[in-house]
Coordinates of C-alpha atoms and ligand atoms in Angstrom, one line a residue:
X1 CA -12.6 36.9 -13.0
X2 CA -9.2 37.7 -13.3
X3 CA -6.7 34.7 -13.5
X4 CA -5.1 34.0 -10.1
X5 CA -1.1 34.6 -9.9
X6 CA -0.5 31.3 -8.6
X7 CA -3.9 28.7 -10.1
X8 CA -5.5 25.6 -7.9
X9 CA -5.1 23.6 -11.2
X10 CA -5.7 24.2 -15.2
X11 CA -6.6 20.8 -16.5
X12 CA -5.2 22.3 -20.0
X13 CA -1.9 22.8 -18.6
X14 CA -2.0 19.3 -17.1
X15 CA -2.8 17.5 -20.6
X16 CA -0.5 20.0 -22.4
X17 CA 2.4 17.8 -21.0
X18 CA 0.9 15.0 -22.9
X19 CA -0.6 16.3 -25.7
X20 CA 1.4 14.7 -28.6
X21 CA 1.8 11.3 -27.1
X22 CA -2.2 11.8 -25.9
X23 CA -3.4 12.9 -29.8
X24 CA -1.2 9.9 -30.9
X25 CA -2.9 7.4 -29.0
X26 CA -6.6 9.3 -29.4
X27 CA -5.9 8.9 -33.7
X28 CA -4.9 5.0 -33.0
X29 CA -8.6 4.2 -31.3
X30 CA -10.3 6.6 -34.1
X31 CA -8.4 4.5 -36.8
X32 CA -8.5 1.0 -35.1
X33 CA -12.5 1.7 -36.0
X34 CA -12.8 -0.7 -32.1
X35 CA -15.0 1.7 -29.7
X36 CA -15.7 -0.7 -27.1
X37 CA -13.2 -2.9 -25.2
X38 CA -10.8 -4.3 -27.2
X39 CA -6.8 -4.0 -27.2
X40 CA -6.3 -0.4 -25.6
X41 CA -8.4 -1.7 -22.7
X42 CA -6.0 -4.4 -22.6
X43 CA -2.9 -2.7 -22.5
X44 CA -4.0 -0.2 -19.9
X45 CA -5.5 -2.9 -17.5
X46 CA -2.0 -4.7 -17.8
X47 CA -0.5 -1.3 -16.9
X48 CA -2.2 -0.7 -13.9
X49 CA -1.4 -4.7 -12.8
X50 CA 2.3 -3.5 -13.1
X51 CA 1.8 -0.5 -11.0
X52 CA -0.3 -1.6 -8.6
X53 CA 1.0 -5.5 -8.2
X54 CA -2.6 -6.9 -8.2
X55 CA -3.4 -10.0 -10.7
X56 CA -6.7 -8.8 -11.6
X57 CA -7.8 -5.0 -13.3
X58 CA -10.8 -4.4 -14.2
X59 CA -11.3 -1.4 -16.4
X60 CA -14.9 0.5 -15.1
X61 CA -16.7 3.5 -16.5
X62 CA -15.5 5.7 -13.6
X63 CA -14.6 5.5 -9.7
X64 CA -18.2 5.4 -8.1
X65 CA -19.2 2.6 -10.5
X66 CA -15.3 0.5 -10.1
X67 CA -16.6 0.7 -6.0
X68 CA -20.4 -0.4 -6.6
X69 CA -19.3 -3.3 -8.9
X70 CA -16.6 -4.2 -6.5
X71 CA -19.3 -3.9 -3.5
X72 CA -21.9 -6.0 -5.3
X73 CA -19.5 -8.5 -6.6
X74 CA -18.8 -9.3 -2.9
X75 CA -22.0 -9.6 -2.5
X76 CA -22.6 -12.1 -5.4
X77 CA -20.2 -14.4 -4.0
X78 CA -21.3 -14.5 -1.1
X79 CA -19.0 -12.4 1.1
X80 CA -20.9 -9.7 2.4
X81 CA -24.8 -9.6 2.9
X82 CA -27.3 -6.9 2.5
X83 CA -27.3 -5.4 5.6
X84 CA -23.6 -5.7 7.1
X85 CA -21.8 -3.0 8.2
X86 CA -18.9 -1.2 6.4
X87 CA -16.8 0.5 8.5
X88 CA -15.5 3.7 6.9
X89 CA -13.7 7.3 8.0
X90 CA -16.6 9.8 8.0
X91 CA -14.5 12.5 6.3
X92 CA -14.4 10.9 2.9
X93 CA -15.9 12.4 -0.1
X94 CA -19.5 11.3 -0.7
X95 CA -18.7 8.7 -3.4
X96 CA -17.5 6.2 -1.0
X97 CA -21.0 6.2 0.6
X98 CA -22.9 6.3 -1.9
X99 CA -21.4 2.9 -3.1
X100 CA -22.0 1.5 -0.2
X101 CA -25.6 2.7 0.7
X102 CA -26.1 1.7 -3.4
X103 CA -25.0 -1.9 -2.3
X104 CA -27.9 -2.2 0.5
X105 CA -24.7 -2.4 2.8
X106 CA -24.6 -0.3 5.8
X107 CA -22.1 2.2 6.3
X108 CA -20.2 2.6 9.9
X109 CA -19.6 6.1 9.7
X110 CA -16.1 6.9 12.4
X111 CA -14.1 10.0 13.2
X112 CA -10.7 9.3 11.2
X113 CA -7.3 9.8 13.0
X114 CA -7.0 13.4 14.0
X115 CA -3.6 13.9 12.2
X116 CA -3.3 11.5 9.1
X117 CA -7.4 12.7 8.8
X118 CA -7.3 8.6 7.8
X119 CA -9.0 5.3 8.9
X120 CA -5.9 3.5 11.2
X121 CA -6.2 -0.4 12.6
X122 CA -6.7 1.2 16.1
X123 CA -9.2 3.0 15.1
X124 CA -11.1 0.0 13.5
X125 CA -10.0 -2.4 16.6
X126 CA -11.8 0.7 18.9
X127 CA -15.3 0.7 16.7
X128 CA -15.7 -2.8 15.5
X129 CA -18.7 -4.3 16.9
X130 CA -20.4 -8.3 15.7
X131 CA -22.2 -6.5 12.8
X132 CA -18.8 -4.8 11.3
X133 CA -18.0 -6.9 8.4
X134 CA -16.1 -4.7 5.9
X135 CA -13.6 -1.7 6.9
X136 CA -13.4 0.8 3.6
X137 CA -9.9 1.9 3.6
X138 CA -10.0 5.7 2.1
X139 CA -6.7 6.7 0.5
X140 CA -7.5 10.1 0.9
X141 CA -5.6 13.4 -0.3
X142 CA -3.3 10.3 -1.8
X143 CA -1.9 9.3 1.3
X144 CA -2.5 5.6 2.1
X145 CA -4.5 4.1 5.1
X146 CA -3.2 1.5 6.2
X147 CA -0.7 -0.3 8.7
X148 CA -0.1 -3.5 10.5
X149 CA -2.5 -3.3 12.7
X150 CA -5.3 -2.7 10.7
X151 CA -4.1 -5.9 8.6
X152 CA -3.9 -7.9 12.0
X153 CA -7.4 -6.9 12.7
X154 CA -8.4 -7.5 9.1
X155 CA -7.4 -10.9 9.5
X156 CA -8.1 -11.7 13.5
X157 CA -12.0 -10.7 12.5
X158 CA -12.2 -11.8 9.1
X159 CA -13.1 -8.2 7.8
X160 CA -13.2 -7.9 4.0
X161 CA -11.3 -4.9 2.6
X162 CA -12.4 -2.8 0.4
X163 CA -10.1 -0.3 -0.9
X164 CA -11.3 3.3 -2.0
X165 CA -8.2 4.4 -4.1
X166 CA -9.6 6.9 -6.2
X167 CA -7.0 9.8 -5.0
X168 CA -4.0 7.4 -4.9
X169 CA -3.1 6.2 -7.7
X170 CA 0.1 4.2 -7.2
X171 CA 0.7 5.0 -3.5
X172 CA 2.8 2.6 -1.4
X173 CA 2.2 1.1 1.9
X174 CA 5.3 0.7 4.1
X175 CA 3.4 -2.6 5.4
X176 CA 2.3 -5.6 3.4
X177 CA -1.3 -5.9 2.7
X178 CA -3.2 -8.8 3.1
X179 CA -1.8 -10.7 -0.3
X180 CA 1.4 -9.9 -2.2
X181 CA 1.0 -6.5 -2.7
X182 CA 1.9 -3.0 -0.5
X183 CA 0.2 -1.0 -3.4
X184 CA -2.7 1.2 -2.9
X185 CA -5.6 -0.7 -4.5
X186 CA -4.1 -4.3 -3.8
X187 CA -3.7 -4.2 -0.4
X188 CA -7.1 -5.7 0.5
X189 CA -10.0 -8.2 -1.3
X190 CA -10.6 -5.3 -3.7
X191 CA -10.3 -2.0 -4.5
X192 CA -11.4 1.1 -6.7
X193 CA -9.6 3.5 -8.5
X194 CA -10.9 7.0 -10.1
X195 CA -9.4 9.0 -13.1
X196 CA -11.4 11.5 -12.7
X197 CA -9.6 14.6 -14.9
X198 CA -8.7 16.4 -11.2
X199 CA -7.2 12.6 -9.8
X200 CA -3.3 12.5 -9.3
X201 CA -3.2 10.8 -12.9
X202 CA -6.5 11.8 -15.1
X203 CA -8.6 10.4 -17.9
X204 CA -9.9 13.7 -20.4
X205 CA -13.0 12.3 -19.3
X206 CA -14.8 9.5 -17.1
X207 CA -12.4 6.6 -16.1
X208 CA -12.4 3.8 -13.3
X209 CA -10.7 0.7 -12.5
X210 CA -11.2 -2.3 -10.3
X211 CA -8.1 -3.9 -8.7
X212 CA -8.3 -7.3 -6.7
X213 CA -6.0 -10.6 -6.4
X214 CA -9.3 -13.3 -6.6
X215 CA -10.0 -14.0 -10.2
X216 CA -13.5 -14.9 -9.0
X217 CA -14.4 -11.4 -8.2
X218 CA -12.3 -10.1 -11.1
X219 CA -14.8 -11.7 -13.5
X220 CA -17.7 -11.3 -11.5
X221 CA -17.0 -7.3 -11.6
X222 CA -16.0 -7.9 -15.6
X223 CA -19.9 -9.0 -16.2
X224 CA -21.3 -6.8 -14.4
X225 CA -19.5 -3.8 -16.2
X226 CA -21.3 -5.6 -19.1
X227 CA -24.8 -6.1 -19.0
X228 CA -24.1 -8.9 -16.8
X229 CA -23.0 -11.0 -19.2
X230 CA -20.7 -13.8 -19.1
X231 CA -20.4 -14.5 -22.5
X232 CA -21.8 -13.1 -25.6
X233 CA -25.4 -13.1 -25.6
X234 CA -25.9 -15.2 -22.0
X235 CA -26.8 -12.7 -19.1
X236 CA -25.7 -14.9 -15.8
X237 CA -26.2 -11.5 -13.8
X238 CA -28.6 -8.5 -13.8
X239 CA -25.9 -6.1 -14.8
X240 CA -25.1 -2.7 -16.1
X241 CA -23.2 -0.9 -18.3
X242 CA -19.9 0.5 -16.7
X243 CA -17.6 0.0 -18.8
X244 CA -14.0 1.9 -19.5
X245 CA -14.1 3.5 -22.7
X246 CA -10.9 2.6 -24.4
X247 CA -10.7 6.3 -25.7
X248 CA -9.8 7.1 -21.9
X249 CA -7.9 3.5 -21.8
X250 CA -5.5 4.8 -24.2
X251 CA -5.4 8.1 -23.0
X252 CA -4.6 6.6 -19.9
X253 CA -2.1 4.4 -21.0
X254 CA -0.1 7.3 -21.9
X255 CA 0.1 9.1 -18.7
X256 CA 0.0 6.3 -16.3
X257 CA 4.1 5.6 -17.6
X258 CA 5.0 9.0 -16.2
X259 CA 2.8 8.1 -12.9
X260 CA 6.2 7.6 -10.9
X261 CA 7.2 11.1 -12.1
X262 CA 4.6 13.0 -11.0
X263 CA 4.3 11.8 -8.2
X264 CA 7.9 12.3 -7.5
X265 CA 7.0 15.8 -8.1
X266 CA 4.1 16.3 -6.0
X267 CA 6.4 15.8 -3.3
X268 CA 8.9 18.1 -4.2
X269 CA 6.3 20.9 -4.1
X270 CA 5.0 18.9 -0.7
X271 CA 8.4 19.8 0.7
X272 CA 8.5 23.0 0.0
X273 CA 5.4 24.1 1.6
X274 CA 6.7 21.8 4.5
X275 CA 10.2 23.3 4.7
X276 CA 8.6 27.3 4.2
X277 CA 5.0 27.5 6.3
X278 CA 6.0 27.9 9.7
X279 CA 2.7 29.8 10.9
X280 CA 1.2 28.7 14.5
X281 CA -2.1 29.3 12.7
X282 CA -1.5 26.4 10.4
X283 CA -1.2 22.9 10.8
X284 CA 0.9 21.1 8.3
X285 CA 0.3 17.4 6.9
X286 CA 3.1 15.5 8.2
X287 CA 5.7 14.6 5.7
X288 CA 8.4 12.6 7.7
X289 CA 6.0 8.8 6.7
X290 CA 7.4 10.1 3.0
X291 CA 7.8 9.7 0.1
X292 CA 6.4 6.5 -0.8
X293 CA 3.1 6.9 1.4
X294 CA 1.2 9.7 -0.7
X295 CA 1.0 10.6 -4.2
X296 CA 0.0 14.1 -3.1
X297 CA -3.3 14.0 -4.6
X298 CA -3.5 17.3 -2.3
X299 CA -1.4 19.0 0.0
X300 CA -4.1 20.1 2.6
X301 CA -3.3 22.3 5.5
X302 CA -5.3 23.3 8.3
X303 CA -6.5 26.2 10.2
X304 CA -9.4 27.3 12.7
X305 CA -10.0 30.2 10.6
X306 CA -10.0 28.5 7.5
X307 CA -12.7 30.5 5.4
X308 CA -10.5 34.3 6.4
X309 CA -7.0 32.3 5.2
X310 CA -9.0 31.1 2.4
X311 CA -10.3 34.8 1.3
X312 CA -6.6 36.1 2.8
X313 CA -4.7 34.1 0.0
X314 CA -7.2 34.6 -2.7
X315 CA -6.6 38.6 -2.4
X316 CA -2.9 37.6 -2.8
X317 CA -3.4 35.7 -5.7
X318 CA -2.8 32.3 -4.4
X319 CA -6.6 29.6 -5.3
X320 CA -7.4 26.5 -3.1
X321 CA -10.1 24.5 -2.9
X322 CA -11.9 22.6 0.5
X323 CA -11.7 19.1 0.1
X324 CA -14.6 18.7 1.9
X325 CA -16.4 21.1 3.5
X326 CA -19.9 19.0 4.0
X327 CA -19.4 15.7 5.4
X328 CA -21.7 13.0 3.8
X329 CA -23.5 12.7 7.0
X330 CA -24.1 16.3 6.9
X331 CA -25.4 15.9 3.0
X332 CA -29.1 15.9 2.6
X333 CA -29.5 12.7 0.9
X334 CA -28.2 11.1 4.3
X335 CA -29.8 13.5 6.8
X336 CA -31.8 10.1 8.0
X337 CA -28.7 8.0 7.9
X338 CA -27.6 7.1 11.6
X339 CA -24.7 7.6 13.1
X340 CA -22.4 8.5 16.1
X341 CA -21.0 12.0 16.8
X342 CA -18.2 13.0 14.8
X343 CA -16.6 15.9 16.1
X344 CA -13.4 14.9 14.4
X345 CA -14.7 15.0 11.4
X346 CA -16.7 17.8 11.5
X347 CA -13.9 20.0 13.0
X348 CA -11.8 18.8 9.5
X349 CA -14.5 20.2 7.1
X350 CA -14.1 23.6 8.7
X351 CA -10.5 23.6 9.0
X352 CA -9.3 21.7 5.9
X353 CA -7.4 23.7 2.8
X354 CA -6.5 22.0 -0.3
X355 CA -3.1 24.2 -1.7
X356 CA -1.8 24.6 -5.4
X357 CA 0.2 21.3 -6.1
X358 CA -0.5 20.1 -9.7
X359 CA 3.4 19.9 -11.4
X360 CA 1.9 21.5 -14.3
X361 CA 0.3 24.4 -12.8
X362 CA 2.5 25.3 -9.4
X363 CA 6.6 24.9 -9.5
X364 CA 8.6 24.2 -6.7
X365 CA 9.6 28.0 -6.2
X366 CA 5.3 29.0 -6.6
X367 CA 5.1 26.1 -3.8
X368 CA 7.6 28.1 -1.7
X369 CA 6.1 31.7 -2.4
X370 CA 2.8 30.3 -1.3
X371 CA 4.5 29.5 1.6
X372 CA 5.7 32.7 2.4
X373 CA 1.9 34.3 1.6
X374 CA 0.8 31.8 4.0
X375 CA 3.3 33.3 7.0
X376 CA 1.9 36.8 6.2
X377 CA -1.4 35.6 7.4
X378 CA -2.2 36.6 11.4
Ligands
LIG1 C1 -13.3 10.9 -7.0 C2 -13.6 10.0 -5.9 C3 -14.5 8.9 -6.0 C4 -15.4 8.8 -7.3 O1 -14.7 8.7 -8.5 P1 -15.5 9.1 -9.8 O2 -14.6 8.7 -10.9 O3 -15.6 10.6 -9.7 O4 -16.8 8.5 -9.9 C5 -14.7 8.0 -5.0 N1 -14.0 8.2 -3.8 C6 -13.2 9.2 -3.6 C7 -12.4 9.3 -2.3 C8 -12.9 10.1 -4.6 O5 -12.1 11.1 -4.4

């Protein structure tokens, strides 16, 4: 295949940015001769308490594993029972259903807003019923769900919230969440974070993290990540082994100091495609709830004839990617799972267009000559 003019992303050219600073800190794990745990998991769990204001990180082995631990753990203490309802916005990517289905929980599958394509408070306040117990925030595409009235709600019903903050990576609410923090991740009971290589900040690997404010739960997810094990030697839990490699820790230690930065220029390339695409065949993500909202995991447009647009800018050199074009409902592994209809949701997956944005791979001036390819389109 020939290589595309303008690239979706080249995970080379993202880590390229880093690589000294990245070999640097890959050398100091070889040489500290430590390969589990230890002082670079430290360092980067205190890192992402900075960023994201929560007391409590817990580093996991990856995203999926950060939201089952945090699932179970609620669980464990009590908070949630096997069986209880998890209300959660159907157009999320399968991951944050599979944590929940893991759990024994049951998910509440719901249309998200038509424009934010997010869970909102109304939209809980409209769908809770006596069995809803739990509302699953989504973060998606980096943008954060989440406003006063879903907090109002949260707290009127006593909902626990669990935050799915693998694509938002030190997004900002414009309300308070439930404790101290506006931060994506801390703005509920607890929350999961991916670093997935393709995430808005990326481990060169597998990498997860638990965020909450309740020591209790902090632990609780701590022993599980560990065979269950409280201490050395003494199992209190039947647990696994999810733990963060502190390879990736350090690794990720590196790049989460220049998270602000990138994120600063995800939005720069956000405004370009928002100040060039003026095609009635596309609708854009608003922009005017910016900056401090999204972290641009992905700038995604849409458009009724999606797969033709998506062909269309392929021939003129320009790759995206569908973010997601089977719902988990629609999955096979769910196709006894019930739910409502969700026509919102199933008119995103054949709409939705995930455009170049990585700082590394696409520059401001690519952003805007995308732009202009997308106006040819008729
Ligand atoms: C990536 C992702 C996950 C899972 O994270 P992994 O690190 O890949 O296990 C969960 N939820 C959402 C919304 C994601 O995008």
């Amino acid at each position: 295949m020939n290589k595309a003019k303008y690239p979706f992303l080249d995970l080379g050219l993202v880590n390229a940015v880093y690589a000294d600073r990245i070999k640097e800190a890959v050398c100091r794990v070889i040489d500290s001769g430590r390969y589990i745990g230890g002082e670079e998991n430290s360092t980067f769990e205190r890192k992402m308490s900075e960023l994201t204001e929560a007391d409590c990180i817990v580093g996991t082995s990856n995203g999926l594993d950060a939201l089952r631990l945090s699932i179970m753990a609620l669980i464990i203490s009590g908070r949630l029972h096997r069986g209880d309802k998890v209300m959660v916005a159907a157009n999320t990517y399968i991951a944050s259903i599979l944590a929940i289905t893991d759990a024994g929980l049951t998910p509440q599958l719901v249309d998200p807003d038509d424009d934010s394509m997010l869970l909102t408070g109304d939209i809980v306040r409209q769908n809770i019923t006596a069995d809803t117990k739990a509302i699953m925030p989504v973060h998606l595409y980096g943008r954060v769900a989440w406003d006063e009235s879903m907090g109002l709600i949260a707290q009127e019903r006593n909902l626990i919230v669990i935050e799915d903050a693998a694509q938002s990576i030190g997004a900002k609410a414009h309300v308070k969440g439930l404790f101290r923090s506006s931060r994506a991740g801390a703005l509920g009971h607890i929350g999961a974070f991916s670093f997935y290589p393709t995430k808005n900040i990326g481990a060169l690997g597998d990498a997860g993290a638990i965020a909450t404010h309740d020591p209790e739960l902090a632990d609780i997810c701590r022993a599980l990540a560990n065979y269950g094990s409280d201490r050395r030697y003494h199992n209190f839990y039947r647990g696994y082994n999810c733990r963060l490699d502190p390879m990736q820790a350090a690794i990720l230690s590196v790049k989460l100091d220049y998270c602000a930065n990138e994120t600063q220029e995800r939005f720069a390339r956000a405004v370009a495609y928002e100040n060039t695409i003026s095609n009635p065949l596309i609708r854009k993500p608003s922009i005017s709830r910016m900056p401090t909202d999204s972290v641009w995991h992905q700038y995604v447009i849409r458009c009724p004839r999606r797969d033709e647009l998506q062909e269309f800018l392929a021939r003129h050199g320009v790759q995206t990617d569908i973010h997601y074009a089977v719902p988990p409902h629609m999955q096979p592994c769910y196709s006894t799972l019930p739910h409502r209809p969700l026509p919102i949701t199933e008119q995103i997956a054949s709409e939705v267009l995930s455009l170049p944005i990585t700082p590394a791979c696409t520059s401001v001036k690519d952003a805007s000559d995308i732009g202009r390819i997308i106006n040819q389109f008729k």
